[in-house]
PDB file of C-alpha atoms in Angstrom:
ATOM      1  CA  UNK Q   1       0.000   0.000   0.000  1.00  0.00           C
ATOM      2  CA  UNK Q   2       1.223   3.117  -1.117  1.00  0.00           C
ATOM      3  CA  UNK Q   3       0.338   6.876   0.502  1.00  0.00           C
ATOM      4  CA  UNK Q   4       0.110  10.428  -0.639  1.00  0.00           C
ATOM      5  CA  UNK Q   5       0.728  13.548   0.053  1.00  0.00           C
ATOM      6  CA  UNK Q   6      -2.233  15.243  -1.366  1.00  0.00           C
ATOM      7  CA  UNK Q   7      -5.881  14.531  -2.556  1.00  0.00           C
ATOM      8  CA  UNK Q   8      -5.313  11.072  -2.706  1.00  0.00           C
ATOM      9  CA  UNK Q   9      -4.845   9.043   0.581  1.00  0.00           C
ATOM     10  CA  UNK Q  10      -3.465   6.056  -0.534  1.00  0.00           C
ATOM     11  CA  UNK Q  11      -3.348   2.932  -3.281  1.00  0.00           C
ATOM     12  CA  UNK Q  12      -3.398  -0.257  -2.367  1.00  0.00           C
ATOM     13  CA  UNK Q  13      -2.637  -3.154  -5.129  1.00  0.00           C
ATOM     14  CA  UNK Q  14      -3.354  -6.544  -4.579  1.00  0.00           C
ATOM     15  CA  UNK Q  15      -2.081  -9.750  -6.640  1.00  0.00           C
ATOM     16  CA  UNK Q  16      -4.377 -12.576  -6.688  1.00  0.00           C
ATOM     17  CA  UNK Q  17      -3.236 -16.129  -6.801  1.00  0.00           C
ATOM     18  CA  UNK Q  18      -5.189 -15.878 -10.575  1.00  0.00           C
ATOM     19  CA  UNK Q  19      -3.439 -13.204 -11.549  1.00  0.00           C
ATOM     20  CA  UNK Q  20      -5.259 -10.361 -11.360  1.00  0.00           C
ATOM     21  CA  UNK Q  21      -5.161  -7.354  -9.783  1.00  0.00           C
ATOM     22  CA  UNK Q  22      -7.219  -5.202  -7.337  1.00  0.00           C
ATOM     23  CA  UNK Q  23      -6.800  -1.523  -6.768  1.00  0.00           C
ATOM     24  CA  UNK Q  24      -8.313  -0.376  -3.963  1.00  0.00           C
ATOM     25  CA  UNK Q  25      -8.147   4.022  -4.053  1.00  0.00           C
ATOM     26  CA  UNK Q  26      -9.022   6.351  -0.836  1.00  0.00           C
ATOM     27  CA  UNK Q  27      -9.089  10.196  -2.071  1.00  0.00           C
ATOM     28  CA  UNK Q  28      -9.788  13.188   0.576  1.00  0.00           C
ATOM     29  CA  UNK Q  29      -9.893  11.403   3.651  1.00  0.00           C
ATOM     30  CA  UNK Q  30      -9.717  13.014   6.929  1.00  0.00           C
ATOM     31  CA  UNK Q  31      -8.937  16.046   4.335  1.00  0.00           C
ATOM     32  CA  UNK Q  32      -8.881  19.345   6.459  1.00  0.00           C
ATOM     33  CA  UNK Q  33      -9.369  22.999   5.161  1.00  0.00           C
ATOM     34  CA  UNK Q  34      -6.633  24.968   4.838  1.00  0.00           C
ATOM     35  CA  UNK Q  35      -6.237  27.975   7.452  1.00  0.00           C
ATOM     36  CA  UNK Q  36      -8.322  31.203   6.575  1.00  0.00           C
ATOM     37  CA  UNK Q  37     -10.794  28.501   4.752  1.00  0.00           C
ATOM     38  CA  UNK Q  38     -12.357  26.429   6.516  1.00  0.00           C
ATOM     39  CA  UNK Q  39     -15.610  26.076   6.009  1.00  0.00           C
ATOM     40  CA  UNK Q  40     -18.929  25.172   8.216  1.00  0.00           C
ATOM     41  CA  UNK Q  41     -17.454  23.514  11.012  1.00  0.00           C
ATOM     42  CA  UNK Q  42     -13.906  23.379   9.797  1.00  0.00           C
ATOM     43  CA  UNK Q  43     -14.500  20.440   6.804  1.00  0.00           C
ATOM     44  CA  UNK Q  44     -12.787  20.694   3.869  1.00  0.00           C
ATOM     45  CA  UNK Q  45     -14.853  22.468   0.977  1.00  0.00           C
ATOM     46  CA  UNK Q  46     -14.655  22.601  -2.473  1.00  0.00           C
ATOM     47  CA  UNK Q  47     -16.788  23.677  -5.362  1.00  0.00           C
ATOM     48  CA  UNK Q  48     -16.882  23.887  -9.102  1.00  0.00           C
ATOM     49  CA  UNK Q  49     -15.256  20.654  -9.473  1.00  0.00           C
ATOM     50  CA  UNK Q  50     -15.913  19.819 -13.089  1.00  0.00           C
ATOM     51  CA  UNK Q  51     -13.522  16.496 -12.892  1.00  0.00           C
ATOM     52  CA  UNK Q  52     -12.228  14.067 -10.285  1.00  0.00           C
ATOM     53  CA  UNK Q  53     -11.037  10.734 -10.857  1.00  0.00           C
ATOM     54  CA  UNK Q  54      -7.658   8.964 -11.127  1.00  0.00           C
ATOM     55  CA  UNK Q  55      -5.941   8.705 -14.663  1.00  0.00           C
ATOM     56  CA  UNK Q  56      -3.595   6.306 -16.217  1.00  0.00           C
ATOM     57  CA  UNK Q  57      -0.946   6.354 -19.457  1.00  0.00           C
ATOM     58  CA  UNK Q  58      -1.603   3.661 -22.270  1.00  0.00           C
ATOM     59  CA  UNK Q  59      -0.502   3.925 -25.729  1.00  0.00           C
ATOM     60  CA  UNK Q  60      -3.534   4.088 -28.372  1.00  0.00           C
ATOM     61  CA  UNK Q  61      -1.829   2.989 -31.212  1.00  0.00           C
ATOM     62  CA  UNK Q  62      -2.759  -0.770 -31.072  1.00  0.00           C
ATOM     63  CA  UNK Q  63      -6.397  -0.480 -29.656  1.00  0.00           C
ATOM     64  CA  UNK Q  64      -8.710  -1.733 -32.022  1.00  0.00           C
ATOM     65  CA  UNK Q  65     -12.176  -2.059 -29.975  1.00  0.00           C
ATOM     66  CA  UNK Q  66     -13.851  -2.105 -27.013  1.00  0.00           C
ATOM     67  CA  UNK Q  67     -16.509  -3.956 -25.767  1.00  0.00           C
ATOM     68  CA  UNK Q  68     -18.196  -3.526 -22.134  1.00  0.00           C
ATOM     69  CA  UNK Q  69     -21.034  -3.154 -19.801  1.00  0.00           C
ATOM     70  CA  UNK Q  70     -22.711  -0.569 -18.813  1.00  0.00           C
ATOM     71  CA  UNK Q  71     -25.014   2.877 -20.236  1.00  0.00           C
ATOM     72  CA  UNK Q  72     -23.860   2.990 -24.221  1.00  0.00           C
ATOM     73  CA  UNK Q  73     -23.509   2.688 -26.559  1.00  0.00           C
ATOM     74  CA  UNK Q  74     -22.854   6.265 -26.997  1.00  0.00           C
ATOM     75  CA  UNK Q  75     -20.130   8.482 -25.345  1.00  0.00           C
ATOM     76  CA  UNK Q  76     -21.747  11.171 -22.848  1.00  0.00           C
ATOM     77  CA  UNK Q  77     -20.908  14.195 -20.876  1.00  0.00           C
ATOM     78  CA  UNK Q  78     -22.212  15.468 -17.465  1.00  0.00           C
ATOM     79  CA  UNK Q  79     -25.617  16.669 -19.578  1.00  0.00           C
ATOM     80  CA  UNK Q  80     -25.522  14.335 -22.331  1.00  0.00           C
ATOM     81  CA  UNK Q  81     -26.477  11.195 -20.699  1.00  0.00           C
ATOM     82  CA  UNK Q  82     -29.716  10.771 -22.092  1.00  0.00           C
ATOM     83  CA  UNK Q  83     -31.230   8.305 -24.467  1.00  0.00           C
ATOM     84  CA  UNK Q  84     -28.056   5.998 -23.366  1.00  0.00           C
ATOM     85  CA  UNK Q  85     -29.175   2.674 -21.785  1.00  0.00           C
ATOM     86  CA  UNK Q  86     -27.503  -0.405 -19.879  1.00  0.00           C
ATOM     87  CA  UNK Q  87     -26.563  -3.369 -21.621  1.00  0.00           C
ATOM     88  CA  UNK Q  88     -23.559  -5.109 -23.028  1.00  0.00           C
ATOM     89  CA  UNK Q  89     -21.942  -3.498 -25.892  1.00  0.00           C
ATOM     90  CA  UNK Q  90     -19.473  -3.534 -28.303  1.00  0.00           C
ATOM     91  CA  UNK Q  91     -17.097  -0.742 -30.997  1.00  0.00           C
ATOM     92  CA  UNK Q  92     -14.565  -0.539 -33.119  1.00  0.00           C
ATOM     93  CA  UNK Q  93     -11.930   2.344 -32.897  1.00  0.00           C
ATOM     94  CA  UNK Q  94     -12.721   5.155 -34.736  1.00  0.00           C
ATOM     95  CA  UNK Q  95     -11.489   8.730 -34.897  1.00  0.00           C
ATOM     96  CA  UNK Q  96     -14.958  10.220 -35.806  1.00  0.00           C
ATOM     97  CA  UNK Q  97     -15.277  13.716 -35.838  1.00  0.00           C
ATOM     98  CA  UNK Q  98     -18.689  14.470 -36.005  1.00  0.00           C
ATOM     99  CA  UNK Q  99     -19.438  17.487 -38.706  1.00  0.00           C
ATOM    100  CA  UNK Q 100     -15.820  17.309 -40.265  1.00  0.00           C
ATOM    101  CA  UNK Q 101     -14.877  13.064 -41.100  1.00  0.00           C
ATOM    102  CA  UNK Q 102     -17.347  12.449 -43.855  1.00  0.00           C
ATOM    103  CA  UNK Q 103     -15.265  10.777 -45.466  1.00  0.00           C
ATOM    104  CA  UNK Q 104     -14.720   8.310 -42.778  1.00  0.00           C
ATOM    105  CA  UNK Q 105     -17.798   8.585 -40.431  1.00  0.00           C
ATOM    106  CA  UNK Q 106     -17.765   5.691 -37.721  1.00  0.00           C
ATOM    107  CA  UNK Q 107     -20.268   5.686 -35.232  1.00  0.00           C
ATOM    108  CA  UNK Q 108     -20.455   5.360 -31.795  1.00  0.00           C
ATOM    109  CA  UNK Q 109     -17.647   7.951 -31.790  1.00  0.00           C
ATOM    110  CA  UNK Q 110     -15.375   5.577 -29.580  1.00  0.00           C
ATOM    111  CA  UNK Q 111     -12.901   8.111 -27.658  1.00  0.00           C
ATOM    112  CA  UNK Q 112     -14.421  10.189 -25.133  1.00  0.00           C
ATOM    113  CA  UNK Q 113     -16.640   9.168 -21.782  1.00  0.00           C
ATOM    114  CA  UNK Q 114     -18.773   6.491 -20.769  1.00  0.00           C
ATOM    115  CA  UNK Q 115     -21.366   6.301 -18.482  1.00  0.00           C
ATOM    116  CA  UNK Q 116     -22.221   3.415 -15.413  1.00  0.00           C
ATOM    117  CA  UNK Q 117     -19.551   1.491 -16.207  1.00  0.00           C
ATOM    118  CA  UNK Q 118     -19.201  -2.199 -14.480  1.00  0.00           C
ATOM    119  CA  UNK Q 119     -16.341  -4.344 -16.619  1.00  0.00           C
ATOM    120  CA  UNK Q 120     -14.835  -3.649 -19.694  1.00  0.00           C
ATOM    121  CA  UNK Q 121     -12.279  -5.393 -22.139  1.00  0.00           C
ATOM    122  CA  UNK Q 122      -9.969  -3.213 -23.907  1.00  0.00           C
ATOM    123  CA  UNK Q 123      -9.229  -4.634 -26.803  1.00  0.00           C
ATOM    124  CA  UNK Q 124      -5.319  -3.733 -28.053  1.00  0.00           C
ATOM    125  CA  UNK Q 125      -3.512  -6.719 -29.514  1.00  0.00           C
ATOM    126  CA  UNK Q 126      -0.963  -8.249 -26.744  1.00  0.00           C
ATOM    127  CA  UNK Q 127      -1.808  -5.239 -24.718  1.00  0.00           C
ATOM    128  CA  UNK Q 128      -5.267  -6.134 -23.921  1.00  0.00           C
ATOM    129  CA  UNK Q 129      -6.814  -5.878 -20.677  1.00  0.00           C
ATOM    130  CA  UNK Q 130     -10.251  -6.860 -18.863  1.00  0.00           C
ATOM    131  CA  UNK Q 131     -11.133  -3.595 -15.670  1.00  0.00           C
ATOM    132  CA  UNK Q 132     -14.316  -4.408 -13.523  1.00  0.00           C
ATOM    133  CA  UNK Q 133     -15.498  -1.948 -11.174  1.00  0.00           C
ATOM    134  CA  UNK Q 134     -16.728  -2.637  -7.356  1.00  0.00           C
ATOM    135  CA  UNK Q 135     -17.958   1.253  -7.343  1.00  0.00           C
ATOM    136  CA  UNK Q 136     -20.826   2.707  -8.596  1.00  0.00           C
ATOM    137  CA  UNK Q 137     -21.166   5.505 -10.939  1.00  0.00           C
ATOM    138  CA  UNK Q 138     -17.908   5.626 -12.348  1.00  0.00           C
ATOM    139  CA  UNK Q 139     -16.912   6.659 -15.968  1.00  0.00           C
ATOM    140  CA  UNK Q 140     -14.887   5.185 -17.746  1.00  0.00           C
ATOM    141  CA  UNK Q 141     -12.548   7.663 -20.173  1.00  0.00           C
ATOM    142  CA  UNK Q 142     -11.248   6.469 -23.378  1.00  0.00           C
ATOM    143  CA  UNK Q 143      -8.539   8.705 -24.782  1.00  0.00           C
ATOM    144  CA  UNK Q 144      -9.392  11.961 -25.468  1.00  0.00           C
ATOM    145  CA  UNK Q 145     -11.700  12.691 -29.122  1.00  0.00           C
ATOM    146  CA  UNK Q 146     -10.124  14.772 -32.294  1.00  0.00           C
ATOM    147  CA  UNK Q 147     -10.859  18.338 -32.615  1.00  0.00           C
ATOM    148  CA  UNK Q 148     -11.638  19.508 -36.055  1.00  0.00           C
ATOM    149  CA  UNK Q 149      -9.038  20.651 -37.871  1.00  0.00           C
ATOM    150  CA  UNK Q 150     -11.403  23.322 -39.831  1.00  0.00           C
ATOM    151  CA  UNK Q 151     -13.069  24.957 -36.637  1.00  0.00           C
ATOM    152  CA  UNK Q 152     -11.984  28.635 -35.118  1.00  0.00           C
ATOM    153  CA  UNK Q 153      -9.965  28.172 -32.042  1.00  0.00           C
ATOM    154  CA  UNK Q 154     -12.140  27.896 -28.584  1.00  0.00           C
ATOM    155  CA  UNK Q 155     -15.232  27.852 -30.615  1.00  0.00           C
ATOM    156  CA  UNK Q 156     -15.561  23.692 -30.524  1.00  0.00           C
ATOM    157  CA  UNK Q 157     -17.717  23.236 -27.358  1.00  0.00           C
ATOM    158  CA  UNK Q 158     -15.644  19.919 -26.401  1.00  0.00           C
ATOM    159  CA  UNK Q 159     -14.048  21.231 -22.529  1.00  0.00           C
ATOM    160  CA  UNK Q 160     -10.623  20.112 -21.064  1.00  0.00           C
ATOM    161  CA  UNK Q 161      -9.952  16.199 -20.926  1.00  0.00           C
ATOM    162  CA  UNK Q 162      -7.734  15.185 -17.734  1.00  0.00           C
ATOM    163  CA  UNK Q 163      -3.975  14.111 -18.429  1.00  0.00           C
ATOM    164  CA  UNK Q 164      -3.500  10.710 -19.350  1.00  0.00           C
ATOM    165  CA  UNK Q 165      -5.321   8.289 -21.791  1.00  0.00           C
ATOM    166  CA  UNK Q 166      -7.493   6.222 -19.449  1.00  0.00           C
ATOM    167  CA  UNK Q 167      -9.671   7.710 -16.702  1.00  0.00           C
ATOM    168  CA  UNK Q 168     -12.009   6.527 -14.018  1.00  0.00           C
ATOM    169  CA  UNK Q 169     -14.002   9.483 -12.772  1.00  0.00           C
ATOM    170  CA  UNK Q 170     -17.035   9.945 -10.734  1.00  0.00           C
ATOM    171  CA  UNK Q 171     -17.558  13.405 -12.224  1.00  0.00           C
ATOM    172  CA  UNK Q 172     -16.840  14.536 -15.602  1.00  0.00           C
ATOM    173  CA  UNK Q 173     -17.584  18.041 -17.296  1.00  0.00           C
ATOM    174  CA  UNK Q 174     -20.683  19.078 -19.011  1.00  0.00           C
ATOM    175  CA  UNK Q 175     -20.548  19.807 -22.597  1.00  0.00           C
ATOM    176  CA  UNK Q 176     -21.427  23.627 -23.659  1.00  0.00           C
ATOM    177  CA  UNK Q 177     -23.694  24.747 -26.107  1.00  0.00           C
ATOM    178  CA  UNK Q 178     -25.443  28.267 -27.553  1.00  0.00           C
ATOM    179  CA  UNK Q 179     -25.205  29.438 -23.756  1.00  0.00           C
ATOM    180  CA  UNK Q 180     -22.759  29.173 -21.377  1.00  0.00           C
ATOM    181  CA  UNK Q 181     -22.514  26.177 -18.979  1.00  0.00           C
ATOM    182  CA  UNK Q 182     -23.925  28.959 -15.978  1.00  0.00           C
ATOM    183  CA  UNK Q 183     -26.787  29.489 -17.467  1.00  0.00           C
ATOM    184  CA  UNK Q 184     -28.029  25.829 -18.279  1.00  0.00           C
ATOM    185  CA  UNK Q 185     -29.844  23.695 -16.023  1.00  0.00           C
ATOM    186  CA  UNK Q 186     -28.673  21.626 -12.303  1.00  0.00           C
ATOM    187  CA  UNK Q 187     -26.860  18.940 -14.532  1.00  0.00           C
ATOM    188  CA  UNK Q 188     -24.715  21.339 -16.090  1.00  0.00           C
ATOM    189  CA  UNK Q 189     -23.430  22.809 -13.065  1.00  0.00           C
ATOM    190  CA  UNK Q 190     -20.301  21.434 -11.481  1.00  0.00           C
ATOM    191  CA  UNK Q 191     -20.865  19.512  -8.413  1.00  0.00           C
ATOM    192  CA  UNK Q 192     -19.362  20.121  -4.841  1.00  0.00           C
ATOM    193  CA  UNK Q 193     -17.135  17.837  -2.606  1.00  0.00           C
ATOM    194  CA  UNK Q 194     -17.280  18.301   1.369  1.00  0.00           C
ATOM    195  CA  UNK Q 195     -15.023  16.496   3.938  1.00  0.00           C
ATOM    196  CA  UNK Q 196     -15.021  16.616   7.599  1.00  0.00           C
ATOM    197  CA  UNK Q 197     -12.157  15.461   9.785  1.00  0.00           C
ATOM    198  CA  UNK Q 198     -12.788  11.800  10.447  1.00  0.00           C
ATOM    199  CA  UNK Q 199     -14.492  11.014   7.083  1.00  0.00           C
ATOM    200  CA  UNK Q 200     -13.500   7.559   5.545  1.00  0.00           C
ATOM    201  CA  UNK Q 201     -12.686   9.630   2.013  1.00  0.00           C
ATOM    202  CA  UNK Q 202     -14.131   8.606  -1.009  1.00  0.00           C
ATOM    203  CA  UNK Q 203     -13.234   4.973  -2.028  1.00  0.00           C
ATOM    204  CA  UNK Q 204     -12.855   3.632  -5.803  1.00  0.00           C
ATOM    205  CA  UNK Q 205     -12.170  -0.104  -6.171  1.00  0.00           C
ATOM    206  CA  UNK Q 206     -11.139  -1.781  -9.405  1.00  0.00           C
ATOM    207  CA  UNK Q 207     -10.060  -4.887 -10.910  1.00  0.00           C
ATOM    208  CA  UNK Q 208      -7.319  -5.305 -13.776  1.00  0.00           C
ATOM    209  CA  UNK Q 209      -7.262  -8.474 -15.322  1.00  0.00           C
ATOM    210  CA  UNK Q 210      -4.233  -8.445 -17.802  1.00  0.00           C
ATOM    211  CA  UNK Q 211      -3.841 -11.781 -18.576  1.00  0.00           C
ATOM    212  CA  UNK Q 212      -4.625 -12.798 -22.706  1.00  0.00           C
ATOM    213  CA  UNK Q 213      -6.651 -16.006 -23.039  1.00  0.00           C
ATOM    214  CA  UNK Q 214      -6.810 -17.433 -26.201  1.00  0.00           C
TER     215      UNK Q 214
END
């Protein structure tokens, strides 16, 4: 088990006798404010948190699908999770960029977010892997989707993905459109996190299963 210095508390992994691997995450616990900002009784307070999550490096060239289950088969943001539904599903990589590709329109665009997430099996040649998820609502992030190349700068509505290529995030940013994000509705609106001295922190628990089966 591993600690931090920081928002998260500690990582532990764990090797099963299988193989596999369990990564059990505590973020924010016992997290106090800092002096001249503490908030209602002292807990630690944050707001307009748009992400939070824990993010990982893995290269993209070999990944050729994805299959999983969970809310799909479409990619969402924070207020464009409607009309997606649970069940087992499966894509091919694709760069899609929706209003620019034509030439080479895929769909479900396959990098981006994904909703409810409870296994998935990355599929990238010998550097396949199998993650299943003992916590609930988390997204799963896959890469980070093409901008077009034809568009003004800032004017593509897309925010700010986290470092990293793969990220598992229990809040995720909310996609813009003709108004700002401030002036949309409650599930546009970045959320809150609050913490009191003593708190357990926030837990996220995942298997990796890296072994390829033939």
């Amino acid at each position: 088990m591993v600690s931090y210095v920081g928002g998260i508390s500690t990582i532990k992994w764990t090797m099963e006798a299988d193989g596999r691997f369990k990564m059990e995450m505590i973020v924010l616990k016992n997290e106090k404010a800092p002096s001249g900002f503490d908030g209602f009784d002292g807990a630690f307070f944050e707001d307009k948190i748009n992400s939070f999550g824990i993010t990982f490096s893995f290269p993209e060239k070999d990944v050729t699908g994805m299959k999983w289950f969970g809310r799909g088969p479409y990619r969402v943001w924070k207020n464009r999770i409607k009309g997606t539904t649970y069940g087992i599903w499966e894509k091919d990589y694709n760069t899609t960029i929706t209003g620019e590709s034509f030439e080479n329109l895929v769909y479900p665009e396959f990098k981006g977010y994904h909703a409810n997430v409870i296994g998935a099996n990355l599929k990238a040649g010998t550097s396949s892997f199998k993650v299943f998820s003992e916590s609930d609502n988390l997204f799963l992030r896959l890469f980070t989707p093409d901008l077009p190349k034809n568009g003004f700068p800032g004017s593509y509505p897309q925010p700010a993905f986290p470092e990293g290529d793969i990220s598992f995030m229990y809040e995720i940013p909310a996609m813009r459109d003709f108004k700002p994000l401030e002036q949309q509705g409650p599930q546009s609106q970045p959320t809150n996190i609050r913490i009191k001295s003593g708190d357990e922190g926030i837990k996220m628990n995942l298997w990796f299963d890296f072994r390829n089966k033939i």
